[in-house]
Each structure stands twice: as C-alpha cells, then as structure tokens.
XYZ file of C-alpha atoms in Angstrom:
509
model
C 14.410 -18.480 -5.976
C 13.355 -20.486 -2.340
C 11.249 -23.578 -3.267
C 9.083 -25.169 -0.652
C 10.053 -28.125 1.173
C 8.102 -31.289 2.419
C 6.271 -31.210 -0.657
C 4.714 -27.819 -1.131
C 3.131 -27.409 -4.470
C 4.847 -23.921 -6.562
C 2.412 -23.531 -8.996
C 2.907 -22.779 -12.498
C 2.266 -19.133 -14.328
C -1.409 -19.087 -15.488
C -2.427 -16.680 -18.739
C -5.751 -14.469 -18.468
C -6.755 -16.512 -21.879
C -5.964 -20.090 -20.720
C -7.487 -19.431 -17.750
C -10.989 -18.075 -19.402
C -10.716 -20.911 -21.554
C -10.677 -23.340 -18.716
C -13.761 -21.853 -17.417
C -12.559 -21.351 -13.781
C -11.818 -24.856 -13.388
C -8.590 -23.853 -12.049
C -10.496 -22.641 -9.052
C -11.324 -25.892 -8.165
C -8.146 -27.408 -8.181
C -6.570 -25.017 -5.662
C -9.519 -26.201 -2.696
C -10.993 -23.742 -1.348
C -9.985 -20.114 -1.346
C -7.598 -20.784 -3.607
C -7.455 -18.561 -6.886
C -4.348 -18.462 -9.384
C -3.794 -14.427 -10.404
C -1.691 -12.364 -12.323
C 2.512 -12.567 -12.632
C 2.723 -16.077 -11.246
C 1.321 -15.228 -7.522
C -1.129 -17.231 -5.728
C -3.398 -16.862 -2.931
C -4.898 -18.730 -0.803
C -6.669 -17.547 2.610
C -7.863 -18.720 6.056
C -10.361 -16.541 8.193
C -8.739 -15.176 11.165
C -9.806 -12.676 13.798
C -8.198 -9.975 16.398
C -8.607 -12.931 18.837
C -7.052 -15.285 16.841
C -3.415 -16.532 17.755
C -0.531 -15.299 16.249
C 0.594 -18.002 14.635
C -2.754 -18.047 12.686
C -2.566 -14.558 12.236
C 1.110 -15.337 10.287
C 0.114 -18.069 8.480
C -3.384 -17.212 7.411
C -2.376 -17.469 3.763
C -0.367 -19.958 4.080
C -0.081 -21.831 0.785
C 0.285 -18.081 -1.440
C 2.669 -17.056 -3.697
C 4.032 -12.939 -3.893
C 6.628 -11.684 -5.987
C 8.894 -8.789 -5.194
C 10.455 -6.535 -7.845
C 13.820 -5.061 -6.506
C 16.582 -3.344 -7.119
C 19.570 -5.964 -6.947
C 20.414 -4.442 -2.869
C 21.954 -6.183 0.397
C 18.546 -6.485 1.859
C 17.213 -8.117 -0.954
C 20.458 -10.541 -1.328
C 19.989 -11.563 2.043
C 16.265 -11.934 2.284
C 16.122 -14.259 -0.525
C 18.721 -16.594 1.187
C 16.766 -16.498 4.383
C 13.534 -16.928 2.751
C 12.873 -20.537 4.185
C 12.536 -18.421 7.529
C 9.824 -16.558 5.940
C 8.255 -19.497 4.569
C 8.311 -21.638 7.962
C 6.559 -18.303 9.736
C 4.037 -18.253 6.920
C 3.805 -20.778 4.631
C 4.026 -18.191 2.119
C 6.568 -18.515 -1.026
C 7.748 -15.775 -2.147
C 9.909 -15.262 -5.491
C 12.154 -12.150 -5.151
C 13.182 -10.799 -8.578
C 16.238 -8.133 -8.608
C 17.474 -6.046 -11.271
C 19.181 -2.799 -11.788
C 17.429 0.425 -10.341
C 16.448 2.030 -14.347
C 15.060 -1.535 -15.270
C 13.165 -2.292 -12.327
C 12.001 1.257 -12.734
C 10.636 0.659 -16.445
C 9.061 -3.145 -15.084
C 7.247 -1.827 -12.096
C 6.374 1.287 -13.712
C 4.292 -0.859 -16.636
C 3.135 -3.107 -14.459
C 1.608 -0.586 -11.963
C 0.703 1.853 -15.043
C -1.069 -0.966 -16.918
C -3.337 -2.027 -14.122
C -1.556 -5.271 -13.306
C 0.196 -7.031 -10.188
C 2.491 -9.392 -11.686
C 4.736 -7.954 -9.378
C 2.639 -7.353 -5.875
C 5.778 -6.042 -3.664
C 8.182 -3.346 -5.149
C 10.924 -1.423 -4.140
C 9.921 1.828 -4.165
C 13.353 4.354 -4.485
C 11.940 7.218 -2.793
C 12.141 9.687 -6.116
C 13.007 7.769 -9.527
C 10.273 5.038 -8.374
C 7.896 6.525 -5.642
C 7.535 10.157 -7.249
C 6.601 9.090 -10.045
C 4.077 6.220 -9.235
C 3.104 7.000 -6.087
C -0.763 7.066 -6.643
C -0.523 3.287 -7.560
C 0.590 1.851 -4.271
C -1.736 0.824 -1.790
C -2.306 2.781 1.632
C -0.123 0.548 4.153
C -2.123 2.638 7.106
C -5.072 0.481 6.535
C -2.576 -2.217 7.533
C -0.986 -0.908 10.818
C -3.152 -1.480 14.007
C -5.268 -4.408 12.150
C -5.412 -6.334 14.704
C -6.184 -9.459 12.119
C -2.716 -9.014 10.836
C 0.651 -9.812 12.390
C 2.049 -5.817 13.711
C 5.813 -5.368 14.671
C 6.353 -4.905 18.263
C 8.601 -1.621 17.374
C 5.938 0.020 15.079
C 5.728 1.882 11.968
C 5.687 5.149 12.999
C 8.086 8.222 12.569
C 10.326 7.408 15.845
C 10.863 3.984 14.364
C 12.773 5.041 11.767
C 15.819 7.221 11.269
C 15.234 10.561 11.107
C 13.627 11.554 7.616
C 13.544 8.404 6.393
C 9.420 7.656 6.111
C 9.179 11.309 4.690
C 11.805 10.025 2.113
C 10.414 6.915 0.796
C 6.561 6.440 2.820
C 5.099 9.870 1.372
C 4.429 11.552 -1.784
C 3.191 15.123 -1.772
C 0.762 14.185 1.040
C 0.719 12.496 4.563
C -2.563 11.204 3.730
C -1.520 7.574 2.439
C 1.535 5.781 3.443
C 3.170 4.174 0.240
C 6.204 2.212 1.746
C 8.461 1.172 4.450
C 11.879 1.842 4.570
C 13.605 -1.001 3.709
C 17.072 0.439 2.832
C 19.107 3.258 2.172
C 22.086 5.028 1.070
C 23.205 7.874 2.711
C 26.382 10.151 0.993
C 29.306 10.319 3.696
C 32.733 11.364 2.504
C 35.184 8.103 2.857
C 38.769 9.712 2.231
C 42.399 7.709 2.611
C 43.255 9.135 6.331
C 46.502 7.452 5.664
C 47.636 9.619 2.665
C 46.450 12.895 4.578
C 48.226 11.991 7.384
C 51.552 11.604 5.490
C 51.458 14.541 2.913
C 49.951 17.179 5.464
C 53.494 19.078 5.633
C 53.459 19.427 1.802
C 49.946 20.505 1.635
C 50.587 23.161 4.601
C 53.670 24.684 3.404
C 50.912 25.124 0.264
C 47.205 26.211 1.612
C 48.546 26.843 5.137
C 46.064 24.540 7.164
C 46.342 20.790 7.862
C 45.183 17.982 5.750
C 42.798 16.452 7.438
C 39.320 16.099 7.193
C 36.528 16.972 9.637
C 32.583 17.785 10.188
C 33.676 21.398 9.542
C 35.841 21.046 6.515
C 34.115 23.050 3.645
C 33.722 22.351 -0.020
C 36.677 24.964 -0.990
C 38.439 23.035 0.712
C 37.664 19.837 -1.065
C 38.611 21.604 -4.333
C 41.864 22.481 -2.291
C 42.364 19.357 -1.595
C 41.676 17.852 -5.457
C 44.069 20.544 -6.652
C 46.901 19.612 -4.248
C 46.931 15.856 -5.495
C 46.495 16.659 -8.984
C 49.946 18.774 -8.957
C 51.639 15.850 -6.686
C 50.269 13.421 -9.031
C 51.815 14.945 -12.093
C 54.895 14.974 -10.236
C 55.082 11.451 -8.988
C 52.253 9.257 -10.785
C 52.393 6.581 -7.386
C 50.379 9.468 -6.005
C 46.235 9.371 -6.577
C 44.278 11.672 -7.729
C 42.570 13.686 -5.469
C 39.074 13.450 -5.826
C 36.423 12.503 -8.284
C 32.732 13.241 -9.204
C 29.593 10.866 -10.040
C 29.516 11.473 -13.850
C 28.491 8.462 -15.248
C 25.237 7.341 -17.171
C 23.273 6.904 -14.000
C 21.968 10.601 -14.454
C 20.134 10.424 -10.644
C 23.106 10.419 -8.550
C 24.878 12.722 -10.746
C 22.361 15.245 -9.804
C 23.141 13.843 -6.311
C 26.232 14.970 -6.754
C 25.569 18.363 -7.484
C 22.798 18.718 -5.181
C 24.526 17.970 -2.528
C 27.010 20.678 -2.928
C 23.849 23.384 -3.694
C 22.295 22.827 -0.399
C 25.412 23.071 1.599
C 25.565 26.554 0.948
C 22.967 28.515 2.206
C 20.571 25.211 1.989
C 19.489 25.940 -1.691
C 16.812 24.209 -2.990
C 15.835 23.444 -7.244
C 12.514 24.660 -6.211
C 10.632 26.195 -3.153
C 8.318 23.355 -2.058
C 8.741 20.875 0.781
C 11.304 18.992 0.371
C 10.701 16.325 2.569
C 7.291 15.815 0.599
C 7.416 17.310 -3.140
C 4.908 18.706 -5.018
C 2.890 17.895 -7.507
C 3.152 21.116 -8.953
C 6.438 22.281 -8.264
C 6.640 25.926 -10.299
C 8.794 27.919 -11.363
C 12.939 26.611 -10.423
C 15.558 28.482 -9.171
C 17.767 27.463 -11.287
C 20.093 30.026 -12.959
C 19.818 32.216 -9.812
C 23.372 33.637 -8.621
C 23.776 30.988 -6.234
C 23.271 28.232 -8.939
C 26.299 29.842 -11.408
C 28.150 30.031 -8.554
C 28.141 26.613 -7.293
C 28.578 25.524 -10.466
C 31.673 27.477 -11.662
C 32.980 25.760 -8.296
C 31.678 22.342 -9.641
C 33.567 22.940 -12.587
C 36.623 23.856 -10.995
C 36.203 20.295 -9.008
C 35.953 18.450 -12.224
C 38.642 19.987 -13.783
C 40.993 18.732 -10.844
C 39.347 15.724 -10.482
C 40.588 11.617 -11.799
C 40.616 11.944 -15.764
C 37.919 9.428 -16.030
C 35.584 11.890 -13.970
C 32.928 11.599 -16.727
C 32.858 7.992 -17.169
C 32.643 7.240 -13.235
C 29.021 6.661 -12.033
C 28.240 5.280 -8.516
C 29.724 1.801 -9.022
C 33.193 3.030 -11.153
C 33.744 5.811 -8.521
C 34.371 3.327 -5.733
C 36.413 1.003 -7.439
C 37.967 3.943 -8.528
C 38.631 4.635 -4.474
C 39.198 0.989 -4.034
C 41.677 0.646 -6.977
C 44.098 3.131 -5.171
C 43.425 5.695 -7.727
C 41.436 8.580 -5.630
C 42.259 9.705 -1.991
C 38.717 11.260 -1.416
C 34.891 10.179 -2.421
C 31.802 11.640 -1.024
C 29.839 8.651 -1.529
C 26.733 6.287 -0.484
C 27.328 4.712 2.984
C 26.795 1.033 2.084
C 29.458 1.010 0.177
C 31.871 0.787 3.129
C 31.513 -2.968 3.278
C 33.439 -3.447 -0.553
C 36.254 -0.472 0.622
C 36.702 -2.314 4.434
C 37.322 -5.529 2.010
C 41.296 -6.254 2.104
C 40.784 -8.779 -0.545
C 39.349 -6.395 -3.328
C 40.606 -2.827 -1.791
C 43.861 -0.638 -1.668
C 41.918 0.836 1.033
C 41.472 -1.362 3.256
C 42.818 -2.198 6.744
C 42.180 1.142 8.743
C 43.357 3.431 5.639
C 39.944 4.938 5.236
C 38.097 7.048 7.308
C 34.817 8.067 7.463
C 33.257 11.686 8.163
C 30.332 13.929 7.174
C 29.734 15.455 3.782
C 31.795 18.658 3.424
C 29.886 21.681 4.796
C 29.153 24.510 2.792
C 31.875 27.754 2.553
C 30.368 30.815 3.864
C 31.949 32.851 1.213
C 30.445 30.796 -1.276
C 26.897 31.728 0.221
C 25.133 34.783 -1.763
C 21.786 34.602 -0.910
C 21.639 34.737 2.934
C 21.311 31.257 4.141
C 23.117 29.297 6.402
C 26.430 26.851 5.679
C 25.535 23.125 6.457
C 26.669 19.560 5.602
C 24.608 18.713 2.620
C 23.732 15.209 2.882
C 21.577 13.731 0.461
C 20.401 9.561 0.160
C 18.492 7.125 -1.485
C 15.902 5.775 0.767
C 14.461 2.688 -0.868
C 11.012 1.588 0.849
C 8.967 -1.541 0.143
C 5.876 -1.426 -0.934
C 2.501 -3.168 -2.493
C 1.054 -2.623 -5.548
C -2.232 -1.658 -5.392
C -3.529 -3.297 -8.546
C -3.344 -6.532 -6.394
C -6.608 -8.040 -4.680
C -6.995 -7.254 -1.027
C -6.101 -10.585 0.280
C -2.910 -10.427 -1.324
C -2.026 -7.087 -0.251
C -2.464 -8.468 3.299
C 0.100 -11.239 2.421
C 2.418 -8.766 1.173
C 1.793 -6.420 3.977
C 2.986 -9.845 6.126
C 6.254 -9.946 3.888
C 6.834 -6.394 4.143
C 6.675 -6.502 7.631
C 8.620 -8.816 8.356
C 11.531 -7.458 6.129
C 11.723 -4.615 7.626
C 11.878 -6.383 11.270
C 15.096 -5.644 13.576
C 16.031 -8.868 13.695
C 16.486 -8.891 9.687
C 18.260 -5.794 9.510
C 20.488 -7.033 11.847
C 21.021 -10.359 9.863
C 21.386 -8.238 7.116
C 24.023 -5.552 7.679
C 26.017 -8.500 9.927
C 25.970 -11.031 6.716
C 26.039 -8.707 3.584
C 26.609 -5.014 4.888
C 23.212 -3.629 4.393
C 22.530 -0.445 6.040
C 19.346 -0.074 8.488
C 16.496 2.159 8.939
C 15.164 1.131 11.443
C 16.825 2.747 15.153
C 16.454 -0.229 17.154
C 19.174 -1.696 15.011
C 21.718 0.806 16.535
C 20.729 -0.595 20.071
C 22.240 -3.985 19.346
C 25.333 -4.260 21.766
C 27.112 -6.216 19.218
C 26.313 -2.765 16.252
C 27.257 -0.347 18.757
C 30.728 -2.411 19.373
C 31.057 -2.813 15.895
C 31.386 1.264 15.380
C 34.582 1.161 16.055
C 37.459 -1.102 14.457
C 38.114 -4.080 14.389
C 34.738 -4.269 13.270
C 32.843 -7.216 11.475
C 29.919 -5.179 10.432
C 32.326 -2.107 8.278
C 29.417 -0.451 7.420
C 29.113 0.579 10.911
C 32.092 2.614 10.977
C 30.271 5.051 9.012
C 27.240 5.275 11.173
C 28.587 8.236 13.365
C 29.013 10.422 9.776
C 25.678 9.069 9.042
C 22.854 8.553 11.057
C 24.410 10.475 13.952
C 24.881 13.636 11.710
C 24.050 13.684 8.102
C 20.692 12.414 8.120
C 19.384 15.389 10.747
C 17.912 18.577 9.793
C 19.186 21.019 8.717
C 21.690 18.727 6.871
C 19.642 16.636 5.067
C 18.411 17.549 1.688
C 16.057 15.475 -0.058
C 15.751 16.424 -3.203
C 12.912 16.896 -5.726
C 9.819 14.402 -5.046
C 8.068 15.666 -8.633
C 6.163 13.244 -10.635
C 8.550 13.675 -13.850
C 11.261 13.390 -11.366
C 13.300 11.147 -14.090
C 13.320 13.480 -16.631
C 14.445 16.382 -14.224
C 17.627 13.825 -13.486
C 18.017 13.392 -17.384
C 18.166 17.022 -17.846
C 20.322 17.462 -14.812
C 22.556 15.067 -15.842
C 22.865 16.123 -19.465
C 23.624 20.048 -19.349
C 26.180 18.923 -16.138
C 28.344 16.752 -18.541
C 28.259 18.902 -21.188
C 29.091 21.912 -18.532
C 31.956 19.969 -17.678
C 33.484 18.934 -20.843
C 33.555 22.610 -22.032
C 30.450 22.734 -24.333
C 28.596 25.230 -22.092
C 29.694 27.705 -19.569
C 28.877 27.376 -16.205
C 25.718 30.203 -16.861
C 24.944 28.747 -19.852
C 24.284 25.536 -17.932
C 22.416 27.191 -15.402
C 20.109 28.952 -17.896
C 19.704 25.867 -20.022
C 18.608 24.001 -16.728
C 16.172 26.595 -15.842
C 14.521 26.693 -19.543
C 13.957 23.018 -19.575
C 12.727 22.761 -16.376
C 10.171 25.399 -16.549
C 8.744 23.799 -19.807
C 9.399 20.335 -18.165
C 6.486 21.395 -15.321
C 4.389 23.019 -17.483
C 3.732 20.228 -19.526
C-alpha cells in the first residue's frame, strides 16, 4: 500500500459507533469539506466548474482516500506499485486490497448487499461478480461527459475497447446502466509445443493421415486425436509428455468455461436462449439435455480419458504449471499466462518452443443442431466498478481513479511491466507493442494478440456465457456434474439430464 509523502496524513479507520459517540467532532478535525466514511475511506472535496483547469479537476478530491478490492491480477499489482503517480496527480490516496477471486466475490457481495461502502472500488469480473451484483453498482454513464471531471481523450464507448469487452463487463441485462469499465482480460486461446509437434509429425501422420500442426482450422476432433496420440506415445516412452489436460480443479467457473467453449464451437450452442452479451434475469428453460449437449459431453469425456492423469485436480493455475513443467504438449489457456510460459527461468516451454493459436474449431460431423462450426472463444473480462452505496463525492473520486486506471498509458505500462492484458484498442497502436507481437519480444503476452484480439474475440467466435443472477450457483452445478461424469460415476447423458434438472429448478426458484 502506498503511503503519501511530504507529511500527508493517513487517517485511521473509525467505527460508526465511535463516530456517533464523539458527536461528529471528527468532522471539524478534518476541516471544511472533510468527512470520515466507512471502511477507512475519506472524502475531502473542493468545488470545481466546467471551466476549471484540468489540474483543478484532477485535484478536486485531494486529501481523500479510497479503497479498491480486486482480484490478484497483474493490473492491480502494477498499479499498486505506481500509486505515487496517481497521488501526485490527484492528491487522493488509494489502498488496493487483493485476494483470490472467490474471496473477492464474497467480500464485495457482503459489502454491496449490506448497504456498506467499505470498498468504494470493486473488481467486477463479468459473471461471478457483475451478474449477481449489477444493481448495487453506480451507473458510470453519469460521469462520462461530466465537464467537472477529468475525461480520457480516448473515450469510453464500445469502440474504445476491444470487440465485445464493454458488453462483457460493463452492461448487465440492459444497456441503460454502465456498471464497469474494462480493466483487464483473460481470453482463451491455444498454447502448444510447436517443437514437439514438428518433431513427432511423421509418427502422427502414419497413424492419423494428416500433419501434426495447429491452425485456426484445427478442430476439437483433432484435439482429441492429438491427446490420444501423445498418451499412446507417453506409454511407450515416459519422456514424451501427455498431449492435453482440462480445467477440472476446484474453481468451478473455469471448469464451466472449459466445456462451454467446446459446446459453442459446435453450432454456437448456448445454455439458454437469451442474448449472450447482456444475459438475462429470467433465462428460462436450459438447452442442457438436448442431443447436441449429450454428444459434446461424450466427446469431452473421451478427451478427459486421454488427458494428463491429474486432470481432475488441475485448476487454471495448476494446469499452466503442468504445461510449463513440460508434462503436456497443449493446453487451451487464458492469454495472460503467456508471460509465465515464456519465462525461461521457470518454464520448460519457453525459448520459442510454444506457439499460440485460436481456440479449436467445431468439428462439422459433431454438429447435430444445424449450426455453424466456429472457434468458440470465451473469457473473463474484469471491470472496475463503483459501489453505489458510496456518497456522491466518493463516487466521483472513485471515477477519477477508475478512469486513470484503464487509461492507455497505464495499460501499456502493465503490459510492459508485469505482462498485463490490455482492454483498450489504442494500446495495440503503440509501435513498441506492434513490434512485440513477433519474437524476440519483451512483452510475451503480445505473442497471443493475433489469436485473441484479431480473431478469437470477434463474432461469430465469441461466447460470453450465462450472465444470470445465480451465475455462481450455475457454475457449481456444472462443475459438480462434469466431475461426476469424467470420473465415471454417471454417463454423459445422465450428466446432461442432471444439469438440466438442476438449472431449471435453480431458475424457477
């Protein structure tokens, strides 16, 4: 946490009871315009007008303090290290608290629903946090174009961000209210060991009749072929890695995302017949249990049977560790992990061994619903939102930080420093970033940009998945039934029917 220099005072947290017992004397102690508010935040304001200087607009809440609760992602770590720059610009102190996403979801949920504002700024991950809590966030559209507040020259409309990003984390159920600004992104793409593919292609061709390679035309059927081939080779020579592994660990959301992208690739299948970008408060009956879902569940089970033996234990981080350790030749992973994969100090897959491609394409012979084969690509788009329980001045101060945090310069610094994943299109226009998309590179995540920003997130490939009020319960149902199926406790058809029954009951409750 940054502590202001030059003698600036960091005010201690005061309980509501203590405040009332002291009869409001604390207000006088702060001087004109000062008030201690819940969660250790402080607001001090100076009136500005539209005609005021830019410097005055940035500094109108100088002496205030904000608290930002965030998932432990690269932007929050990088910005926390650079808070002095924000303090020098605004005079506002910001405390950034980070934790694992499930913990963040629980803490901000208690704060929001309890009517508190301990965390004026929240990390709004699209489905786990945004979908259930959307109504508790301030409408950011009221700050956009407000001449009394600093505004980003690159704007805040849909065209300022990568395709679908503003819809993904900013709007929920309607476009009447803007809940969050895109802050960071984790978009799925394929990581594969190009060196091993080239080395083993002759053996693979002898068995399967086509080259061992990965392109945007590679299908999920071919992924299953590759997984089966590497497993067979590993059983002959254990120095050869397994071919594949899934996200089947304890984090239910990424388990759900794993099957979702495979389902969507085949006919653009979705769980519910609703607007996939906005979601719905009343999604209705699910499509689980239909012929398409049962067939893909069968193929998903086949894939699991040929995956790394720790498949049922590998969550997102564990799966990437397995890949870095050289134990699998391919993974569908989130593009923010390229930075760690390309680190030769910790990764056996570094030094040009890994190549990046879009998510696998649907296999036409596996499509029974009459739809098209696409490269089903899903994601988690983390936004930064403002707690609507906070006072109006606190919300304005929080807006100043949120706007600064998602600026082009900040996103470029994060990409260059910790390997962040930008959400603003303007970052890719920086010549240094353009050059980093090719090896050798000082920004490893940029190696994924062709697969992700230029292809995967574009329609018709992009799938967001159910933005519904009970998104977290939905994730848990899917993860539980998937694990039961993959461990042989239920058949694919039984799993799909169980998911259908539970989801329909969930959404009727």
